[in-house]
Amino acid sequence: MKFGSRWVRFATIIVAFCLAGSSDNFQFARSHAENALNLLSGFDDQRIQNCYPVTDTESAAEMAKLLYRIKSINEKRLQQSSLQLDSDITPGDVVHVEGAIESIRQYPLPDDLSEYLEMDAFQEVIINHASGKPFSIFAPPLAGKIAKGDMVSADAILVQKSDTTTALAAKRLAWFPTNPEKQGWQMLSSVGFDLSLISDAASRNRRVLQAEDADAFYGLMAAAQKVSSVNGGERVDPVALLTRPTELFAQWISIDAAVVRVTRIAIDSESVRQQLGQDHYFQIDASGDLGKKVLRLERAEGETGPAIEMSGSYPVTLVSTKLPEFLDAEFRQRNSLVAMISHPVTVEGFFYRLWSYSNEFMTKEGGGKQVGPLIVAADWTSRLDPTLEEESGIAWFGYVLAALILGAVLGTFIWQRKNTREDAAIRERNRKPMTINIPDES
């Protein structure tokens, strides 16, 4: 599993939730300031100052154009810029800001401008300092259920500073909700994970992994190393993940699966290596049990042929920085970067999103790319435990499944569709088909 472009360094942001005096304190990190005017093509200090206050169509358009220019700046460069706020700071200086949200204003853009700038609107996030001075940070809209009191942070560019107000513009805001709505979000927030990284992941459901997935993908793996579940994850199966992906993204889940293949994937980016503390991660191709359900995958628009049916099991992709001991021992015995391993497991982790990839089965069926759940695994339990006698049948199922797909190449699952006439009759009587529209999206 690789991304198609160079990496943007993941920012580890530490938010001071317990600021002295008040929860809505606003804090500026102080060091040496660096001006970003040379990175903002077409903007000088006067044009930047003219972006604020946003009082009419013209000033709104100017602020939107400034945000568009900031969007093109490498985030790593902004993060590495020195930070301070004092009397000699000038428009264009980079400042690191942290604070609690007081209110948000949204500024929609006209169609012609939104198409050109690739954004429909921008937001002004207003934060009150303990002194009573209002601070404004302009940025692309935050996705998710944002609430008053939520913490945000950014490496922002100073737009204007006076005795009464300070305005800044940011490429994006990191978001740390005070009361996350999901168990998974609560767990991520507890380890300082920036939820803005995954708040729009659902919009990329059923697509291949893209460059904008990198920060969330690796960030979730880093967070999974730190979290611990007390109550266990929400029990799901592949059908739930396929039919409710928007509801479940970034949720802490528990799923039964049969491991099929383990692949050790090297990490090229030095910043990601530092983030994860190692130079590789593992992709575990597995299969989730469908029980008596039959999935009918409608073909994408423009494709001909009957719906593609899948029964018995469905592919699930797991990723993890480390393998559990029982899998690691088998993987090391193979002495290979790719190993066919059959092992039934129960996995707890974060559901990221549905992703699409090529495999032999879908190619043969003419159905485009395979779409399946992508889960960042954290806790593993072997279902081959000899003390769990009732699970022995499932363990044998894992071995049978591995035997069926032993000849599969990397990224390939082979699914058996045609059964005997008697099996088909039984399925017709006892199984209620579930139609899921999963078009080919890339």
C-alpha angles and dihedrals in degrees: 000000000000135000121235103234142033120296130258110217113252111240116226103209121190112202120201101226093172101056114168116260104010142010091236095059114135117218131198119200110228130215133102119335124230123195118228099194091109088060095052106079112212095011128106127176093271095050090049091052090049089063090074137102097032101218106140145017093276096053091043090054091049092050090049090051091049091052089049090055092047089051089066094055115102107254092218089060092052092047092051093049115110115254135217143129118211141123096290096052113119137194109287096035116130115238130181110224134186131178152119122283117251097175143333131225122196124211114196118207127222115258096252093051096041091054092050095045095038094233133097096205145345132221137228109213109200121206127180119220119219087253090060096251113139117232123196127200116190116204144139111290119286112236119222137043099315115192138188109271096030113136122241134179136185146168094239138179117238112244102174138348128190139151091274106035146013125206127192136177124217137191088225141337123242109225129212109175118211095217109022113203097222132056090233092052090049090053092048093047090051090062095045098258115164104237093197086076092067102025092095098035091106090065088066096051115143093016130113117264110279136194091262089060093062101086093046094042096052093033091058091050090051091048092048088062090060107038127089125196120223102176100029127244129289108278110242141163129207091270092059091050092048095047100036105033096134092051094047104040112128089006120139104246141176121215137172114228142162113233112228108168137007122205127188109216122198120226114224099186114090092205091054090048089055091046094053096033093233143064100243147032135199131249112202116196109205143161128238121212115247094192109201095339122115116203119212110197112201114222121248120266111283095024120114131214138065123304115281113247126211125184138168098026143008130209118260125184120214126187127191141163090227138025121230113254095256092054095037091057092053092044093052091050089060091055090207139109089238122041133177104226127172114205131140112225144170111225131194119195148106120305104222105183144289112288132188130224139160122265138165097250096056091041091053091048092047090235100130119234127357114249119207145152119277112208129184102218123215110158124037131193123185115228090200090079104137091218089065098072093166089063095056092097090055090049091055088048088059092053093047091050091051091051091052094054100033091116095053119123124225111300093012132121121181114208127196110227106164119072132173119285090253092054090048091053092050091048091049091055100040106030127069108209116231116209115215120181106218108163124192107266126173 
